[in-house]
Amino acid sequence: MCEDINNAPDGSVFMLHACSHNPTGCDPSHSQWDELSGLMKKKKHVVFFDSAYQV
């Protein structure tokens, strides 16, 4: 995922799942979310979160 974020043009739009990433089923750790956040900020990407199953 980090490679895709880095390779996307600056200012790209991403939709992330808050938990149980589809299709991988992965739940990033706090440190992984920190890494993803840093990459998104660096590239000035716009991020939306799909949290349909969150309470």
Coordinates of C-alpha atoms in Angstrom, one line a residue:
M1 CA 0.0 0.0 0.0
C2 CA 2.9 2.4 0.8
E3 CA 4.3 1.9 -2.6
D4 CA 1.0 2.8 -4.2
I5 CA 0.7 5.9 -2.1
N6 CA 4.2 7.0 -3.0
N7 CA 3.7 6.3 -6.7
A8 CA 0.3 8.1 -7.0
P9 CA 0.4 11.7 -8.3
D10 CA 0.5 14.4 -5.6
G11 CA -2.9 15.4 -4.5
S12 CA -4.5 12.0 -5.3
V13 CA -7.7 10.9 -3.6
F14 CA -7.7 7.7 -1.5
M15 CA -10.6 5.8 0.2
L16 CA -9.4 3.7 3.1
H17 CA -11.3 1.4 5.4
A18 CA -11.1 2.2 9.1
C19 CA -10.7 -1.5 9.9
S20 CA -10.6 -4.8 8.1
H21 CA -9.2 -3.4 4.9
N22 CA -10.9 -4.8 1.8
P23 CA -9.7 -7.0 0.1
T24 CA -6.8 -7.9 2.5
G25 CA -8.6 -8.1 5.8
C26 CA -5.6 -6.2 7.3
D27 CA -6.0 -4.0 10.4
P28 CA -3.0 -1.6 10.4
S29 CA -1.3 -1.1 13.8
H30 CA -1.0 2.3 15.3
S31 CA 2.6 2.6 14.0
Q32 CA 1.4 1.6 10.5
W33 CA -1.4 4.2 10.6
D34 CA 1.3 6.8 11.6
E35 CA 3.4 5.7 8.6
L36 CA 0.4 5.9 6.2
S37 CA -0.5 9.3 7.6
G38 CA 3.0 10.6 7.0
L39 CA 3.0 9.4 3.5
M40 CA -0.4 11.0 2.8
K41 CA 0.7 14.3 4.2
K42 CA 4.0 14.3 2.3
K43 CA 2.2 13.7 -1.0
K44 CA -0.7 16.1 -0.1
H45 CA -3.2 13.4 -0.8
V46 CA -6.9 13.6 0.1
V47 CA -8.1 10.7 2.3
F48 CA -11.6 9.5 3.0
F49 CA -12.4 6.7 5.4
D50 CA -15.2 4.1 4.9
S51 CA -16.3 3.2 8.4
A52 CA -19.7 1.7 7.5
Y53 CA -19.5 -1.0 10.2
Q54 CA -18.1 1.2 13.0
V55 CA -20.3 1.8 16.1

